[in-house]
Amino acid sequence: MDGSQVAEFVKRVLVDVRAVRFDELHFQRAAACVVFNPVFWNIAARIEYKTHLLTRITGSPRRGCYLLAVVIFSLGILRDLLFQRALSFQSVSQTLVQQPWCAKIGYGCLALGQLLVCTSMYQLGVTGTYLGDYFGILMKERVTTFPFNVCDNPMYQGSTLSFLGISLVKGSPPGLVIAVLVYAMYKIALRFEEPFTAKIYAKRDRDVQSKSQ
């Protein structure tokens, strides 16, 4: 494809995106879940950090973290189911479907996304993945092996790529919209999570230094 063909392709895709039925109930449910999930886990983690609510309920920080992990994982499954259902209730883009390379790129994004998510979980473990630092379960040192040596937030980036990949494979404009929403919500979440996590570890380092003096 030359420059003019690319421009025409993008123009046609944008036309299909504008035809998305944003008022369709299943689309709204999927979008609401995408927005709700990171808001929920950030609020829940802050409450735990300040009040130790889940620790008190379960009897230990580790069990509290596992409880939150189960809830977050379950919400993720619900989000994915709502996403798939939303796509099935809207039209596909013939512009995307008629280009075989779109599906190939989609499968590539999906494979890379799942690789980043799975390897990230393997490196961090349950407590590292599911906000264990808010429970006082801190890692001894920063993980620098794959996938953290190629991107800073592989879990979020991998999830975004997975949504994008599925949308391209299915030729779904609503899927592309939700993929952009996923990306935006993760960017917003990181603006809260990264400074707060840095604060937690800085406090740990200060406490260690004060004890060694």
Backbone as CSV, one residue per row, in Angstrom:
resi,resn,N_x,N_y,N_z,CA_x,CA_y,CA_z,C_x,C_y,C_z
1,MET,0.837,-1.192,0.000,0.000,0.000,0.000,0.873,1.243,0.000
2,ASP,0.572,2.181,-0.920,1.310,3.434,-0.925,0.635,4.428,0.020
3,GLY,1.189,5.632,0.070,0.692,6.620,1.015,-0.773,6.954,0.827
4,SER,-1.204,7.098,-0.414,-2.602,7.454,-0.673,-3.541,6.318,-0.291
5,GLN,-3.098,5.077,-0.509,-3.925,3.927,-0.142,-4.054,3.799,1.374
6,VAL,-2.954,4.066,2.072,-2.989,4.036,3.538,-3.949,5.090,4.060
7,ALA,-3.860,6.294,3.497,-4.737,7.384,3.926,-6.203,7.030,3.687
8,GLU,-6.488,6.425,2.538,-7.860,6.030,2.226,-8.334,4.923,3.164
9,PHE,-7.435,3.984,3.475,-7.780,2.895,4.398,-8.126,3.450,5.777
10,VAL,-7.286,4.342,6.288,-7.527,4.941,7.603,-8.838,5.722,7.602
11,LYS,-9.084,6.449,6.529,-10.314,7.234,6.422,-11.539,6.333,6.495
12,ARG,-11.488,5.200,5.808,-12.626,4.276,5.801,-12.822,3.619,7.169
13,VAL,-11.719,3.315,7.834,-11.828,2.734,9.178,-12.460,3.735,10.136
14,LEU,-12.055,5.001,10.034,-12.622,6.033,10.901,-14.116,6.219,10.645
15,VAL,-14.518,6.075,9.393,-15.951,6.134,9.076,-16.685,5.000,9.783
16,ASP,-16.080,3.815,9.772,-16.693,2.668,10.456,-16.740,2.882,11.967
17,VAL,-15.702,3.497,12.506,-15.676,3.772,13.947,-16.783,4.748,14.322
18,ARG,-17.004,5.750,13.491,-18.064,6.722,13.777,-19.448,6.081,13.705
19,ALA,-19.536,4.930,13.050,-20.821,4.236,12.938,-21.083,3.307,14.125
20,VAL,-20.141,3.246,15.061,-20.335,2.406,16.245,-21.560,2.889,17.016
21,ARG,-22.372,1.948,17.470,-23.567,2.294,18.250,-23.176,2.387,19.729
22,PHE,-22.799,3.576,20.133,-22.335,3.787,21.502,-23.459,3.633,22.526
23,ASP,-24.699,3.731,22.070,-25.831,3.596,22.989,-26.291,2.147,23.137
24,GLU,-25.629,1.216,22.459,-26.002,-0.199,22.556,-25.643,-0.721,23.940
25,LEU,-26.556,-1.419,24.592,-26.420,-1.800,25.997,-25.170,-2.635,26.263
26,HIS,-24.890,-3.609,25.430,-23.747,-4.487,25.672,-22.423,-3.731,25.527
27,PHE,-22.379,-2.796,24.591,-21.189,-1.954,24.454,-20.994,-1.111,25.703
28,GLN,-22.073,-0.529,26.196,-21.983,0.313,27.389,-21.549,-0.489,28.609
29,ARG,-22.034,-1.715,28.729,-21.628,-2.556,29.853,-20.139,-2.877,29.791
30,ALA,-19.662,-3.211,28.605,-18.240,-3.520,28.454,-17.386,-2.299,28.765
31,ALA,-17.779,-1.146,28.238,-17.025,0.079,28.487,-17.043,0.441,29.966
32,ALA,-18.194,0.263,30.612,-18.300,0.572,32.041,-17.381,-0.322,32.860
33,CYS,-17.290,-1.587,32.489,-16.422,-2.512,33.218,-14.956,-2.150,33.016
34,VAL,-14.597,-1.745,31.806,-13.225,-1.309,31.526,-12.854,-0.120,32.405
35,VAL,-13.776,0.802,32.584,-13.527,1.979,33.423,-13.519,1.599,34.898
36,PHE,-14.471,0.765,35.296,-14.632,0.439,36.715,-13.442,-0.317,37.292
37,ASN,-12.921,-1.294,36.568,-11.929,-2.199,37.156,-10.705,-1.500,37.739
38,PRO,-9.980,-0.672,36.975,-8.811,-0.015,37.568,-9.165,0.985,38.660
39,VAL,-10.332,1.608,38.540,-10.777,2.511,39.608,-10.989,1.713,40.890
40,PHE,-11.634,0.562,40.762,-11.894,-0.284,41.930,-10.608,-0.734,42.601
41,TRP,-9.676,-1.299,41.826,-8.502,-1.861,42.500,-7.599,-0.789,43.078
42,ASN,-7.607,0.400,42.505,-6.827,1.476,43.108,-7.449,1.944,44.414
43,ILE,-8.771,2.078,44.435,-9.449,2.487,45.669,-9.301,1.410,46.738
44,ALA,-9.514,0.148,46.359,-9.407,-0.954,47.321,-8.000,-1.039,47.903
45,ALA,-6.994,-0.857,47.056,-5.610,-0.934,47.530,-5.274,0.226,48.460
46,ARG,-5.760,1.424,48.145,-5.511,2.579,49.024,-6.191,2.379,50.380
47,ILE,-7.415,1.852,50.352,-8.120,1.590,51.614,-7.340,0.587,52.449
48,GLU,-6.843,-0.457,51.809,-6.054,-1.459,52.536,-4.791,-0.842,53.119
49,TYR,-4.121,-0.013,52.344,-2.876,0.592,52.815,-3.117,1.477,54.034
50,LYS,-4.237,2.202,54.019,-4.503,3.151,55.104,-5.184,2.507,56.310
51,THR,-5.998,1.473,56.073,-6.806,0.911,57.169,-6.521,-0.558,57.462
52,HIS,-5.842,-1.251,56.546,-5.589,-2.703,56.672,-6.894,-3.485,56.774
53,LEU,-7.908,-3.008,56.065,-9.236,-3.619,56.156,-9.219,-5.088,55.741
54,LEU,-8.648,-5.379,54.572,-8.645,-6.761,54.091,-7.756,-7.648,54.952
55,THR,-6.683,-7.070,55.473,-5.814,-7.828,56.378,-6.574,-8.228,57.632
56,ARG,-7.359,-7.310,58.161,-8.141,-7.616,59.362,-9.232,-8.641,59.067
57,ILE,-9.846,-8.526,57.908,-10.923,-9.455,57.553,-10.391,-10.877,57.386
58,THR,-9.244,-11.010,56.735,-8.725,-12.344,56.413,-7.743,-12.878,57.448
59,GLY,-7.188,-11.990,58.272,-6.284,-12.439,59.320,-4.817,-12.305,59.014
60,SER,-4.463,-11.980,57.764,-3.050,-11.781,57.429,-2.943,-10.979,56.138
61,PRO,-1.834,-10.242,55.947,-1.663,-9.477,54.712,-1.673,-10.358,53.467
62,ARG,-1.041,-11.518,53.544,-0.967,-12.385,52.366,-2.350,-12.896,51.964
63,ARG,-3.134,-13.322,52.938,-4.490,-13.779,52.616,-5.348,-12.623,52.102
64,GLY,-5.142,-11.439,52.662,-5.863,-10.274,52.171,-5.527,-9.977,50.725
65,CYS,-4.241,-10.095,50.390,-3.809,-9.867,49.010,-4.395,-10.920,48.082
66,TYR,-4.421,-12.168,48.539,-5.006,-13.233,47.723,-6.495,-12.988,47.485
67,LEU,-7.184,-12.494,48.503,-8.606,-12.184,48.339,-8.797,-11.102,47.283
68,LEU,-8.003,-10.043,47.374,-8.095,-8.974,46.380,-7.734,-9.498,44.995
69,ALA,-6.749,-10.387,44.929,-6.348,-10.969,43.646,-7.503,-11.730,43.004
70,VAL,-8.220,-12.502,43.805,-9.364,-13.259,43.283,-10.432,-12.311,42.747
71,VAL,-10.691,-11.231,43.474,-11.707,-10.267,43.040,-11.274,-9.585,41.745
72,ILE,-10.020,-9.124,41.687,-9.531,-8.440,40.487,-9.526,-9.384,39.290
73,PHE,-9.067,-10.622,39.507,-9.037,-11.602,38.418,-10.451,-11.883,37.916
74,SER,-11.398,-12.014,38.834,-12.790,-12.276,38.455,-13.380,-11.108,37.677
75,LEU,-13.064,-9.894,38.105,-13.527,-8.713,37.368,-12.924,-8.674,35.966
76,GLY,-11.680,-9.129,35.845,-11.047,-9.188,34.532,-11.740,-10.184,33.615
77,ILE,-12.117,-11.333,34.161,-12.861,-12.317,33.372,-14.203,-11.742,32.931
78,LEU,-14.896,-11.070,33.860,-16.179,-10.445,33.521,-16.000,-9.405,32.425
79,ARG,-14.974,-8.585,32.546,-14.696,-7.568,31.521,-14.485,-8.215,30.159
80,ASP,-13.707,-9.287,30.109,-13.426,-9.949,28.838,-14.689,-10.553,28.233
81,LEU,-15.543,-11.132,29.072,-16.800,-11.701,28.580,-17.720,-10.612,28.038
82,LEU,-17.800,-9.501,28.759,-18.632,-8.387,28.294,-18.086,-7.802,26.999
83,PHE,-16.778,-7.759,26.877,-16.136,-7.262,25.657,-16.511,-8.141,24.462
84,GLN,-16.358,-9.454,24.630,-16.686,-10.368,23.535,-18.167,-10.259,23.163
85,ARG,-19.001,-10.131,24.164,-20.442,-10.030,23.897,-20.770,-8.719,23.191
86,ALA,-20.121,-7.643,23.589,-20.363,-6.347,22.946,-20.013,-6.402,21.466
87,LEU,-18.925,-7.090,21.146,-18.504,-7.192,19.750,-19.517,-7.975,18.920
88,SER,-20.138,-8.971,19.531,-21.072,-9.823,18.788,-22.383,-9.117,18.467
89,PHE,-22.654,-8.000,19.121,-23.915,-7.292,18.909,-23.772,-6.109,17.942
90,GLN,-22.586,-5.946,17.345,-22.408,-4.839,16.412,-21.759,-5.332,15.123
91,SER,-21.869,-4.522,14.113,-21.384,-4.906,12.786,-19.863,-4.881,12.718
92,VAL,-19.331,-5.715,11.837,-17.890,-5.704,11.596,-17.584,-4.674,10.516
93,SER,-16.323,-4.337,10.402,-15.872,-3.401,9.379,-15.397,-4.183,8.164
94,GLN,-16.066,-4.019,7.052,-15.624,-4.691,5.833,-14.249,-4.187,5.404
95,THR,-13.945,-2.964,5.751,-12.622,-2.413,5.442,-11.530,-3.230,6.113
96,LEU,-11.759,-3.623,7.358,-10.779,-4.429,8.089,-10.828,-5.891,7.658
97,VAL,-12.027,-6.426,7.513,-12.184,-7.847,7.194,-11.591,-8.181,5.831
98,GLN,-11.702,-7.272,4.882,-11.241,-7.541,3.523,-9.730,-7.431,3.365
99,GLN,-9.038,-7.011,4.416,-7.577,-6.921,4.365,-6.983,-8.057,5.203
100,PRO,-6.468,-9.117,4.574,-5.934,-10.259,5.331,-4.835,-9.876,6.314
101,TRP,-4.081,-8.843,5.991,-2.976,-8.462,6.874,-3.485,-7.881,8.194
102,CYS,-4.721,-7.396,8.220,-5.273,-6.885,9.481,-5.398,-8.013,10.500
103,ALA,-5.911,-9.150,10.051,-6.036,-10.297,10.952,-4.664,-10.797,11.385
104,LYS,-3.701,-10.785,10.470,-2.350,-11.243,10.814,-1.733,-10.344,11.879
105,ILE,-1.891,-9.038,11.707,-1.401,-8.100,12.724,-2.141,-8.326,14.036
106,GLY,-3.444,-8.589,13.930,-4.241,-8.844,15.129,-3.745,-10.049,15.904
107,TYR,-3.485,-11.142,15.195,-2.964,-12.338,15.869,-1.596,-12.064,16.486
108,GLY,-0.793,-11.260,15.789,0.514,-10.899,16.340,0.386,-10.086,17.620
109,CYS,-0.532,-9.116,17.609,-0.767,-8.305,18.814,-1.274,-9.166,19.963
110,LEU,-2.181,-10.081,19.649,-2.746,-10.956,20.678,-1.672,-11.857,21.278
111,ALA,-0.827,-12.433,20.418,0.235,-13.314,20.908,1.234,-12.549,21.767
112,LEU,1.646,-11.374,21.290,2.594,-10.562,22.050,1.974,-10.095,23.361
113,GLY,0.715,-9.695,23.300,0.036,-9.234,24.511,-0.041,-10.311,25.571
114,GLN,-0.421,-11.517,25.165,-0.513,-12.615,26.127,0.859,-13.007,26.662
115,LEU,1.876,-12.917,25.809,3.239,-13.200,26.266,3.651,-12.221,27.357
116,LEU,3.378,-10.941,27.151,3.733,-9.928,28.145,2.966,-10.143,29.446
117,VAL,1.679,-10.433,29.343,0.862,-10.634,30.544,1.331,-11.858,31.324
118,CYS,1.503,-12.971,30.634,1.853,-14.227,31.319,3.251,-14.178,31.921
119,THR,4.217,-13.635,31.182,5.579,-13.569,31.719,5.674,-12.560,32.854
120,SER,4.878,-11.504,32.784,4.848,-10.532,33.875,4.333,-11.178,35.152
121,MET,3.251,-11.937,35.038,2.696,-12.620,36.208,3.685,-13.643,36.757
122,TYR,4.394,-14.318,35.866,5.387,-15.311,36.303,6.505,-14.648,37.098
123,GLN,6.981,-13.517,36.617,8.087,-12.823,37.279,7.664,-12.220,38.614
124,LEU,6.452,-11.693,38.690,6.010,-10.982,39.891,5.343,-11.886,40.918
125,GLY,4.761,-12.987,40.466,3.992,-13.816,41.381,2.650,-13.173,41.697
126,VAL,1.876,-13.841,42.522,0.531,-13.343,42.840,0.589,-12.014,43.580
127,THR,1.410,-11.941,44.621,1.430,-10.715,45.428,2.056,-9.550,44.670
128,GLY,3.033,-9.833,43.827,3.636,-8.763,43.042,2.710,-8.242,41.970
129,THR,1.897,-9.132,41.424,0.958,-8.742,40.372,-0.246,-8.001,40.937
130,TYR,-0.742,-8.480,42.068,-2.005,-7.967,42.601,-1.801,-7.095,43.838
131,LEU,-0.928,-6.089,43.677,-0.847,-4.980,44.634,-0.417,-5.396,46.033
132,GLY,0.448,-6.392,46.110,0.923,-6.838,47.411,1.655,-5.768,48.190
133,ASP,2.267,-4.817,47.488,3.005,-3.764,48.190,2.087,-2.898,49.046
134,TYR,0.813,-2.798,48.683,-0.140,-2.051,49.507,-0.465,-2.801,50.796
135,PHE,-0.158,-4.087,50.813,-0.365,-4.919,52.004,0.917,-5.051,52.828
136,GLY,1.960,-4.356,52.402,3.240,-4.472,53.086,4.076,-5.642,52.615
137,ILE,3.650,-6.315,51.545,4.410,-7.432,50.977,5.267,-6.865,49.848
138,LEU,6.482,-6.482,50.179,7.336,-5.775,49.228,8.361,-6.716,48.611
139,MET,8.714,-6.438,47.370,9.750,-7.214,46.692,11.116,-6.712,47.148
140,LYS,12.079,-7.629,47.204,13.408,-7.264,47.688,14.107,-6.314,46.730
141,GLU,13.896,-6.511,45.449,14.521,-5.642,44.453,13.655,-5.578,43.207
142,ARG,13.921,-4.584,42.385,13.152,-4.373,41.161,13.431,-5.498,40.166
143,VAL,12.385,-6.005,39.539,12.541,-7.039,38.522,13.032,-6.394,37.231
144,THR,14.130,-6.910,36.694,14.717,-6.317,35.484,14.812,-7.309,34.333
145,THR,14.358,-8.552,34.550,14.385,-9.540,33.479,13.126,-9.415,32.624
146,PHE,13.100,-10.161,31.495,11.959,-10.093,30.586,10.666,-10.419,31.328
147,PRO,9.599,-9.665,31.094,9.423,-8.624,30.079,9.731,-7.209,30.555
148,PHE,10.242,-7.088,31.788,10.466,-5.756,32.344,11.696,-5.067,31.764
149,ASN,12.490,-5.803,30.996,13.632,-5.175,30.333,13.267,-4.626,28.957
150,VAL,12.012,-4.816,28.536,11.575,-4.264,27.253,10.448,-3.245,27.408
151,CYS,9.742,-3.276,28.541,8.695,-2.274,28.796,8.466,-2.160,30.296
152,ASP,8.007,-1.009,30.725,7.870,-0.730,32.157,6.643,-1.385,32.778
153,ASN,5.573,-1.470,32.015,4.312,-1.992,32.558,3.745,-3.071,31.635
154,PRO,4.426,-4.212,31.559,4.034,-5.247,30.590,2.636,-5.803,30.806
155,MET,2.165,-5.816,32.046,0.815,-6.325,32.297,-0.219,-5.441,31.601
156,TYR,-0.104,-4.151,31.770,-1.049,-3.221,31.160,-0.863,-3.155,29.649
157,GLN,0.379,-3.092,29.213,0.633,-3.004,27.778,0.212,-4.281,27.062
158,GLY,0.442,-5.419,27.727,0.019,-6.683,27.141,-1.488,-6.800,27.048
159,SER,-2.183,-6.342,28.077,-3.643,-6.372,28.063,-4.195,-5.496,26.944
160,THR,-3.623,-4.312,26.790,-4.063,-3.408,25.724,-3.848,-4.034,24.354
161,LEU,-2.680,-4.651,24.151,-2.391,-5.311,22.875,-3.365,-6.453,22.611
162,SER,-3.768,-7.150,23.659,-4.715,-8.254,23.492,-6.075,-7.747,23.019
163,PHE,-6.546,-6.661,23.613,-7.817,-6.075,23.169,-7.713,-5.595,21.722
164,LEU,-6.594,-4.963,21.397,-6.388,-4.494,20.027,-6.342,-5.669,19.062
165,GLY,-5.622,-6.721,19.455,-5.495,-7.883,18.587,-6.827,-8.545,18.292
166,ILE,-7.632,-8.758,19.322,-8.949,-9.375,19.125,-9.809,-8.511,18.208
167,SER,-9.740,-7.207,18.393,-10.543,-6.288,17.580,-10.142,-6.349,16.113
168,LEU,-8.846,-6.447,15.850,-8.376,-6.532,14.466,-8.736,-7.875,13.843
169,VAL,-8.585,-8.941,14.604,-8.930,-10.272,14.091,-10.402,-10.336,13.715
170,LYS,-11.249,-9.755,14.546,-12.692,-9.780,14.300,-13.142,-8.660,13.362
171,GLY,-12.233,-7.725,13.046,-12.621,-6.596,12.207,-13.681,-5.740,12.861
172,SER,-13.516,-5.478,14.155,-14.567,-4.830,14.944,-14.224,-3.391,15.316
173,PRO,-14.903,-2.411,14.740,-14.711,-1.022,15.166,-15.041,-0.792,16.639
174,PRO,-16.140,-1.366,17.196,-16.384,-1.196,18.633,-15.234,-1.730,19.473
175,GLY,-14.624,-2.815,19.021,-13.473,-3.358,19.731,-12.311,-2.395,19.744
176,LEU,-12.086,-1.715,18.620,-11.008,-0.726,18.558,-11.271,0.416,19.535
177,VAL,-12.529,0.833,19.624,-12.886,1.906,20.561,-12.605,1.473,21.995
178,ILE,-13.007,0.255,22.333,-12.786,-0.238,23.693,-11.302,-0.430,23.961
179,ALA,-10.542,-0.860,22.962,-9.092,-1.005,23.132,-8.448,0.335,23.471
180,VAL,-8.898,1.395,22.811,-8.392,2.736,23.122,-8.790,3.129,24.540
181,LEU,-10.001,2.782,24.942,-10.460,3.078,26.303,-9.623,2.316,27.329
182,VAL,-9.304,1.057,27.049,-8.438,0.271,27.935,-7.092,0.967,28.096
183,TYR,-6.513,1.381,26.979,-5.224,2.086,27.013,-5.314,3.350,27.862
184,ALA,-6.378,4.123,27.661,-6.539,5.382,28.395,-6.695,5.138,29.889
185,MET,-7.468,4.132,30.260,-7.689,3.850,31.685,-6.411,3.375,32.361
186,TYR,-5.618,2.578,31.665,-4.348,2.137,32.248,-3.387,3.314,32.412
187,LYS,-3.379,4.227,31.452,-2.518,5.415,31.570,-2.927,6.247,32.777
188,ILE,-4.229,6.402,32.970,-4.721,7.150,34.130,-4.365,6.423,35.418
189,ALA,-4.562,5.112,35.437,-4.252,4.323,36.638,-2.784,4.464,37.020
190,LEU,-1.905,4.451,36.031,-0.470,4.547,36.313,-0.095,5.888,36.923
191,ARG,-0.834,6.928,36.597,-0.555,8.242,37.183,-0.784,8.233,38.692
192,PHE,-1.635,7.335,39.157,-1.865,7.190,40.594,-0.973,6.105,41.196
193,GLU,-0.818,5.004,40.486,-0.120,3.851,41.045,1.384,4.058,41.169
194,GLU,2.008,4.573,40.118,3.473,4.658,40.127,4.011,5.567,41.231
195,PRO,3.485,6.788,41.405,3.994,7.624,42.502,3.731,7.016,43.873
196,PHE,2.574,6.380,44.041,2.243,5.813,45.346,3.123,4.609,45.649
197,THR,3.367,3.779,44.642,4.260,2.634,44.835,5.667,3.105,45.160
198,ALA,6.131,4.138,44.467,7.457,4.698,44.759,7.516,5.207,46.193
199,LYS,6.429,5.798,46.661,6.355,6.295,48.038,6.461,5.140,49.037
200,ILE,5.794,4.023,48.746,5.831,2.862,49.635,7.251,2.325,49.759
201,TYR,7.942,2.190,48.640,9.297,1.636,48.674,10.293,2.627,49.265
202,ALA,10.058,3.918,49.047,10.928,4.925,49.661,10.806,4.874,51.176
203,LYS,9.588,4.675,51.666,9.381,4.537,53.113,10.095,3.294,53.634
204,ARG,10.011,2.190,52.893,10.695,0.967,53.295,12.193,1.200,53.397
205,ASP,12.755,1.894,52.411,14.196,2.160,52.413,14.591,3.051,53.582
206,ARG,13.754,4.053,53.890,14.051,4.922,55.032,14.009,4.136,56.337
207,ASP,13.024,3.252,56.460,12.908,2.441,57.676,14.115,1.524,57.840
208,VAL,14.586,0.948,56.738,15.759,0.070,56.796,16.991,0.854,57.214
209,GLN,17.137,2.059,56.659,18.296,2.888,56.997,18.268,3.311,58.457
210,SER,17.082,3.663,58.948,16.984,4.102,60.343,17.281,2.959,61.306
211,LYS,16.906,1.733,60.937,17.175,0.581,61.795,18.655,0.211,61.806
212,SER,19.346,0.509,60.693,20.763,0.145,60.602,21.669,1.150,61.293
213,GLN,21.122,2.294,61.669,21.945,3.328,62.317,22.091,3.068,63.817
